[in-house]
């Protein structure tokens, strides 16, 4: 085997091993939390074969997204909206320790179904501040709306990206120009994953009861400013417990059998994203209470 091919193979094997190790730790931590706090976890556990399949798919998703990191360097040219195109631009916002190329597969499906104005917006993935990222997002949205001529944009955000989007809309109000926010696996009420990990301030901001989450939740105006949809999995091992992805004030949809990153690949989740992007703008805020809609 040529030296370059050997290096490539070792790199791939290393990424696969690291992805499996990360998920092993995450799923073990989520199981431990479930044992200690059974009443907080709600949904019944999946049968063992379904759990094994979900774990394997999540390991594969983690490894694949790590391997496609170089694709995040690509930039899509911003074009004016086409005359008569009723669909606003869609901004795709990645999560913690991730990158814009996470949305490669979901964006491909959206383009196939007629969404031509899809834009990846990068923000600080680790070691930053969610509210500073929200400020940068607001500036990016202003530039995008000027370049496209759109009066509003929609956002599809994964994980921490949903908190960045909420902080942006809250700070800017109607001036944000966001008409619809769809979040995938966002820890709207925080997460207890890796409770001893305290090095990154962004992780601290995502802890339940953090000052940031308290500010976002206080008389939250975001569901009144934009249509908000939270799609999350009851079997997510990164949002712990998974019920903390429930967004009060939004329309919540709970799915089963998917891990945190697997949400980005799921055909079932994509169908929900497409359906909600295509829906008419709600004349009133989304339903604020009740159980999530199971899918």
Tab-separated table of C-alpha atoms in Angstrom:
chain	number	residue	atom	x	y	z
A	1	UNK	CA	0.000	0.000	0.000
A	2	UNK	CA	1.299	3.471	-0.909
A	3	UNK	CA	2.329	5.678	2.038
A	4	UNK	CA	-0.354	8.276	1.254
A	5	UNK	CA	-3.064	5.627	1.082
A	6	UNK	CA	-1.829	4.164	4.360
A	7	UNK	CA	-2.026	7.568	6.038
A	8	UNK	CA	-5.545	8.044	4.675
A	9	UNK	CA	-6.652	4.649	5.925
A	10	UNK	CA	-5.195	5.316	9.369
A	11	UNK	CA	-6.964	8.678	9.453
A	12	UNK	CA	-10.312	7.095	8.601
A	13	UNK	CA	-9.833	4.314	11.158
A	14	UNK	CA	-8.846	6.880	13.790
A	15	UNK	CA	-11.951	8.960	13.108
A	16	UNK	CA	-14.183	5.886	13.255
A	17	UNK	CA	-12.613	4.773	16.551
A	18	UNK	CA	-12.883	8.257	18.074
A	19	UNK	CA	-16.534	8.517	16.968
A	20	UNK	CA	-17.359	5.161	18.531
A	21	UNK	CA	-15.583	6.113	21.762
A	22	UNK	CA	-17.355	9.473	21.988
A	23	UNK	CA	-20.756	7.896	21.469
A	24	UNK	CA	-20.000	5.074	23.877
A	25	UNK	CA	-19.298	7.676	26.565
A	26	UNK	CA	-22.329	9.773	25.618
A	27	UNK	CA	-24.769	6.856	25.581
A	28	UNK	CA	-23.341	5.473	28.822
A	29	UNK	CA	-23.769	8.872	30.450
A	30	UNK	CA	-27.336	9.183	29.183
A	31	UNK	CA	-28.149	5.679	30.504
A	32	UNK	CA	-26.645	6.557	33.866
A	33	UNK	CA	-28.746	9.733	34.040
A	34	UNK	CA	-31.860	7.725	33.157
A	35	UNK	CA	-31.183	5.272	35.987
A	36	UNK	CA	-30.691	8.079	38.501
A	37	UNK	CA	-33.570	10.259	37.300
A	38	UNK	CA	-36.163	7.940	35.740
A	39	UNK	CA	-39.044	10.385	36.212
A	40	UNK	CA	-37.211	13.108	34.263
A	41	UNK	CA	-36.638	10.955	31.189
A	42	UNK	CA	-40.247	10.299	30.254
A	43	UNK	CA	-40.268	8.053	27.181
A	44	UNK	CA	-39.812	4.322	27.627
A	45	UNK	CA	-36.565	2.832	26.416
A	46	UNK	CA	-36.485	1.274	22.980
A	47	UNK	CA	-36.060	-2.502	22.677
A	48	UNK	CA	-32.432	-3.596	22.721
A	49	UNK	CA	-32.148	-4.224	18.929
A	50	UNK	CA	-33.523	-0.754	18.199
A	51	UNK	CA	-31.086	0.808	20.681
A	52	UNK	CA	-28.180	-1.036	19.074
A	53	UNK	CA	-29.244	0.156	15.634
A	54	UNK	CA	-29.597	3.758	16.840
A	55	UNK	CA	-26.132	3.609	18.413
A	56	UNK	CA	-24.556	2.192	15.243
A	57	UNK	CA	-26.201	4.830	13.059
A	58	UNK	CA	-25.079	7.586	15.395
A	59	UNK	CA	-21.481	6.323	15.312
A	60	UNK	CA	-21.615	6.287	11.515
A	61	UNK	CA	-23.093	9.798	11.377
A	62	UNK	CA	-20.452	11.130	13.765
A	63	UNK	CA	-17.596	9.627	11.754
A	64	UNK	CA	-18.992	10.765	8.412
A	65	UNK	CA	-19.478	14.358	9.549
A	66	UNK	CA	-15.952	14.443	10.916
A	67	UNK	CA	-14.570	13.177	7.612
A	68	UNK	CA	-16.428	15.773	5.509
A	69	UNK	CA	-15.145	18.710	7.567
A	70	UNK	CA	-13.100	20.062	4.586
A	71	UNK	CA	-16.370	20.608	2.700
A	72	UNK	CA	-17.162	23.376	5.190
A	73	UNK	CA	-14.647	25.565	3.347
A	74	UNK	CA	-16.934	25.785	0.324
A	75	UNK	CA	-18.933	28.998	-0.034
A	76	UNK	CA	-22.152	29.308	-1.993
A	77	UNK	CA	-22.608	32.471	-4.017
A	78	UNK	CA	-25.539	34.603	-2.870
A	79	UNK	CA	-27.993	35.311	-5.686
A	80	UNK	CA	-31.013	37.619	-5.854
A	81	UNK	CA	-34.333	35.891	-5.397
A	82	UNK	CA	-35.909	34.702	-8.603
A	83	UNK	CA	-38.997	36.610	-9.694
A	84	UNK	CA	-42.090	34.824	-8.497
A	85	UNK	CA	-40.225	32.469	-6.153
A	86	UNK	CA	-42.480	32.307	-3.078
A	87	UNK	CA	-39.859	30.602	-0.904
A	88	UNK	CA	-37.597	32.797	1.208
A	89	UNK	CA	-33.896	31.980	1.612
A	90	UNK	CA	-33.167	29.264	4.156
A	91	UNK	CA	-30.194	29.627	6.494
A	92	UNK	CA	-28.669	26.388	7.796
A	93	UNK	CA	-27.002	26.804	11.176
A	94	UNK	CA	-24.723	24.138	12.649
A	95	UNK	CA	-24.293	23.100	16.266
A	96	UNK	CA	-21.618	22.821	18.926
A	97	UNK	CA	-18.208	21.500	17.817
A	98	UNK	CA	-19.597	21.039	14.305
A	99	UNK	CA	-19.395	22.813	10.944
A	100	UNK	CA	-21.638	23.999	8.087
A	101	UNK	CA	-21.018	20.865	5.997
A	102	UNK	CA	-23.218	19.005	8.502
A	103	UNK	CA	-26.141	20.084	6.338
A	104	UNK	CA	-24.762	18.655	3.091
A	105	UNK	CA	-27.339	15.848	2.891
A	106	UNK	CA	-30.327	17.815	4.144
A	107	UNK	CA	-29.497	20.709	1.783
A	108	UNK	CA	-29.229	18.317	-1.163
A	109	UNK	CA	-32.718	17.025	-0.447
A	110	UNK	CA	-34.114	20.553	-0.137
A	111	UNK	CA	-32.561	21.614	-3.458
A	112	UNK	CA	-34.043	18.515	-5.084
A	113	UNK	CA	-37.466	19.572	-3.788
A	114	UNK	CA	-37.236	23.115	-5.086
A	115	UNK	CA	-35.492	25.223	-2.439
A	116	UNK	CA	-32.875	27.089	-4.472
A	117	UNK	CA	-31.712	29.656	-1.925
A	118	UNK	CA	-29.932	27.689	0.800
A	119	UNK	CA	-27.083	29.315	2.706
A	120	UNK	CA	-24.707	27.880	5.274
A	121	UNK	CA	-23.733	30.314	8.015
A	122	UNK	CA	-20.750	29.441	10.184
A	123	UNK	CA	-20.342	30.564	13.772
A	124	UNK	CA	-17.910	29.841	16.583
A	125	UNK	CA	-18.230	26.085	17.197
A	126	UNK	CA	-16.286	25.842	20.488
A	127	UNK	CA	-14.807	28.153	23.078
A	128	UNK	CA	-16.967	31.135	22.202
A	129	UNK	CA	-20.096	32.814	23.461
A	130	UNK	CA	-23.596	32.047	22.190
A	131	UNK	CA	-24.758	35.665	22.375
A	132	UNK	CA	-21.706	36.891	20.467
A	133	UNK	CA	-22.454	34.249	17.843
A	134	UNK	CA	-26.038	35.537	17.766
A	135	UNK	CA	-24.766	39.061	17.054
A	136	UNK	CA	-22.647	37.759	14.157
A	137	UNK	CA	-25.632	35.790	12.864
A	138	UNK	CA	-27.736	38.953	12.840
A	139	UNK	CA	-25.140	40.725	10.700
A	140	UNK	CA	-24.999	37.734	8.335
A	141	UNK	CA	-28.796	37.762	8.001
A	142	UNK	CA	-28.739	41.486	7.165
A	143	UNK	CA	-26.164	40.903	4.420
A	144	UNK	CA	-28.119	37.952	3.062
A	145	UNK	CA	-31.397	39.847	2.890
A	146	UNK	CA	-29.729	42.794	1.152
A	147	UNK	CA	-28.036	40.532	-1.400
A	148	UNK	CA	-31.129	38.440	-2.162
A	149	UNK	CA	-33.742	41.162	-1.845
A	150	UNK	CA	-35.721	38.954	0.525
A	151	UNK	CA	-37.847	40.551	3.203
A	152	UNK	CA	-37.440	37.542	5.468
A	153	UNK	CA	-35.464	34.342	5.847
A	154	UNK	CA	-36.156	30.978	7.459
A	155	UNK	CA	-33.630	29.174	9.656
A	156	UNK	CA	-33.035	25.455	10.138
A	157	UNK	CA	-30.679	25.060	13.107
A	158	UNK	CA	-29.129	21.968	14.618
A	159	UNK	CA	-28.234	21.594	18.305
A	160	UNK	CA	-26.604	24.735	19.774
A	161	UNK	CA	-27.379	26.555	16.535
A	162	UNK	CA	-30.985	26.782	17.715
A	163	UNK	CA	-29.905	28.713	20.807
A	164	UNK	CA	-27.797	31.046	18.649
A	165	UNK	CA	-30.845	31.689	16.462
A	166	UNK	CA	-33.129	32.261	19.456
A	167	UNK	CA	-30.668	34.723	20.988
A	168	UNK	CA	-30.440	36.575	17.667
A	169	UNK	CA	-34.215	36.847	17.196
A	170	UNK	CA	-34.704	37.868	20.820
A	171	UNK	CA	-32.064	40.620	20.608
A	172	UNK	CA	-33.189	42.028	17.248
A	173	UNK	CA	-36.922	41.458	17.312
A	174	UNK	CA	-38.687	41.889	13.955
A	175	UNK	CA	-35.490	43.460	12.591
A	176	UNK	CA	-33.948	39.965	12.509
A	177	UNK	CA	-36.113	39.240	9.478
A	178	UNK	CA	-36.621	35.625	10.562
A	179	UNK	CA	-40.025	34.269	9.663
A	180	UNK	CA	-39.618	30.649	10.728
A	181	UNK	CA	-37.192	28.813	13.004
A	182	UNK	CA	-36.920	25.024	12.854
A	183	UNK	CA	-34.579	23.478	15.411
A	184	UNK	CA	-33.237	19.927	15.363
A	185	UNK	CA	-32.070	18.464	18.660
A	186	UNK	CA	-31.546	21.865	20.290
A	187	UNK	CA	-31.109	21.777	24.098
A	188	UNK	CA	-33.692	24.504	24.653
A	189	UNK	CA	-33.771	23.770	28.371
A	190	UNK	CA	-30.134	22.714	28.644
A	191	UNK	CA	-28.293	19.407	28.748
A	192	UNK	CA	-26.533	17.382	31.431
A	193	UNK	CA	-24.132	15.623	29.041
A	194	UNK	CA	-20.623	15.165	30.480
A	195	UNK	CA	-21.421	17.082	33.712
A	196	UNK	CA	-17.759	17.259	34.755
A	197	UNK	CA	-16.678	18.946	31.535
A	198	UNK	CA	-16.270	22.613	32.483
A	199	UNK	CA	-13.519	23.869	30.178
A	200	UNK	CA	-15.701	25.409	27.465
A	201	UNK	CA	-17.894	28.423	28.318
A	202	UNK	CA	-20.335	27.399	25.579
A	203	UNK	CA	-20.968	24.114	27.372
A	204	UNK	CA	-21.573	26.064	30.591
A	205	UNK	CA	-24.119	28.217	28.736
A	206	UNK	CA	-26.008	25.056	27.755
A	207	UNK	CA	-26.280	23.739	31.314
A	208	UNK	CA	-29.806	23.732	32.766
A	209	UNK	CA	-30.396	26.922	34.732
A	210	UNK	CA	-27.477	28.809	33.186
A	211	UNK	CA	-27.772	32.618	33.031
A	212	UNK	CA	-28.002	32.454	29.241
A	213	UNK	CA	-30.881	29.955	29.237
A	214	UNK	CA	-32.625	31.970	31.947
A	215	UNK	CA	-32.382	35.111	29.779
A	216	UNK	CA	-33.690	33.289	26.715
A	217	UNK	CA	-36.624	31.800	28.643
A	218	UNK	CA	-37.660	34.979	30.477
A	219	UNK	CA	-40.916	36.140	28.837
A	220	UNK	CA	-39.610	34.570	25.629
A	221	UNK	CA	-40.812	36.683	22.670
A	222	UNK	CA	-39.316	34.475	19.957
A	223	UNK	CA	-42.378	32.230	19.353
A	224	UNK	CA	-44.409	35.433	18.862
A	225	UNK	CA	-41.874	36.885	16.424
A	226	UNK	CA	-41.392	33.771	14.278
A	227	UNK	CA	-43.018	30.408	13.691
A	228	UNK	CA	-40.973	28.066	15.892
A	229	UNK	CA	-40.807	24.304	15.448
A	230	UNK	CA	-38.652	22.058	17.619
A	231	UNK	CA	-37.937	18.575	16.262
A	232	UNK	CA	-36.071	16.286	18.624
A	233	UNK	CA	-35.483	12.650	19.432
A	234	UNK	CA	-36.516	10.982	22.673
A	235	UNK	CA	-33.395	8.819	22.231
A	236	UNK	CA	-30.859	11.638	21.930
A	237	UNK	CA	-27.791	10.943	24.107
A	238	UNK	CA	-26.363	14.463	23.784
A	239	UNK	CA	-29.414	16.379	24.997
A	240	UNK	CA	-29.757	14.815	28.451
A	241	UNK	CA	-32.506	14.237	29.323
A	242	UNK	CA	-33.911	14.360	25.802
A	243	UNK	CA	-37.069	16.081	27.057
A	244	UNK	CA	-34.978	19.242	27.541
A	245	UNK	CA	-35.121	19.727	23.767
A	246	UNK	CA	-38.809	20.621	24.237
A	247	UNK	CA	-39.227	24.325	23.469
A	248	UNK	CA	-42.082	25.939	25.432
A	249	UNK	CA	-44.073	28.166	23.114
A	250	UNK	CA	-43.050	26.313	19.948
A	251	UNK	CA	-44.674	23.491	18.022
A	252	UNK	CA	-42.778	20.444	19.285
A	253	UNK	CA	-42.379	17.177	17.373
A	254	UNK	CA	-40.794	14.173	19.085
A	255	UNK	CA	-39.308	11.291	17.084
A	256	UNK	CA	-37.866	7.977	18.241
A	257	UNK	CA	-34.864	5.835	17.412
A	258	UNK	CA	-32.497	8.622	16.320
A	259	UNK	CA	-29.344	9.997	17.854
A	260	UNK	CA	-28.231	13.614	17.968
A	261	UNK	CA	-26.380	13.749	14.633
A	262	UNK	CA	-28.575	11.122	12.990
A	263	UNK	CA	-31.318	13.765	12.907
A	264	UNK	CA	-29.412	15.389	10.029
A	265	UNK	CA	-29.620	12.237	7.880
A	266	UNK	CA	-33.080	10.910	8.720
A	267	UNK	CA	-35.623	10.862	5.887
A	268	UNK	CA	-38.366	11.074	8.489
A	269	UNK	CA	-36.888	14.248	9.979
A	270	UNK	CA	-36.280	15.699	6.525
A	271	UNK	CA	-39.954	15.186	5.651
A	272	UNK	CA	-40.904	17.137	8.782
A	273	UNK	CA	-38.468	19.940	7.928
A	274	UNK	CA	-39.766	20.154	4.356
A	275	UNK	CA	-43.383	20.096	5.517
A	276	UNK	CA	-42.828	22.926	7.991
A	277	UNK	CA	-40.768	25.056	5.606
A	278	UNK	CA	-43.528	24.740	3.015
A	279	UNK	CA	-46.361	25.506	5.442
A	280	UNK	CA	-48.226	28.779	5.348
A	281	UNK	CA	-47.074	31.313	7.901
A	282	UNK	CA	-49.160	30.882	11.053
A	283	UNK	CA	-51.462	33.854	11.699
A	284	UNK	CA	-50.890	33.456	15.442
A	285	UNK	CA	-48.115	32.079	17.667
A	286	UNK	CA	-47.643	28.315	17.684
A	287	UNK	CA	-49.331	26.331	20.428
A	288	UNK	CA	-47.541	26.962	23.703
A	289	UNK	CA	-48.313	23.921	25.730
A	290	UNK	CA	-49.266	20.293	25.781
A	291	UNK	CA	-47.412	17.168	24.801
A	292	UNK	CA	-45.163	17.073	21.741
A	293	UNK	CA	-46.596	15.719	18.532
A	294	UNK	CA	-45.163	12.176	18.193
A	295	UNK	CA	-43.745	11.065	14.843
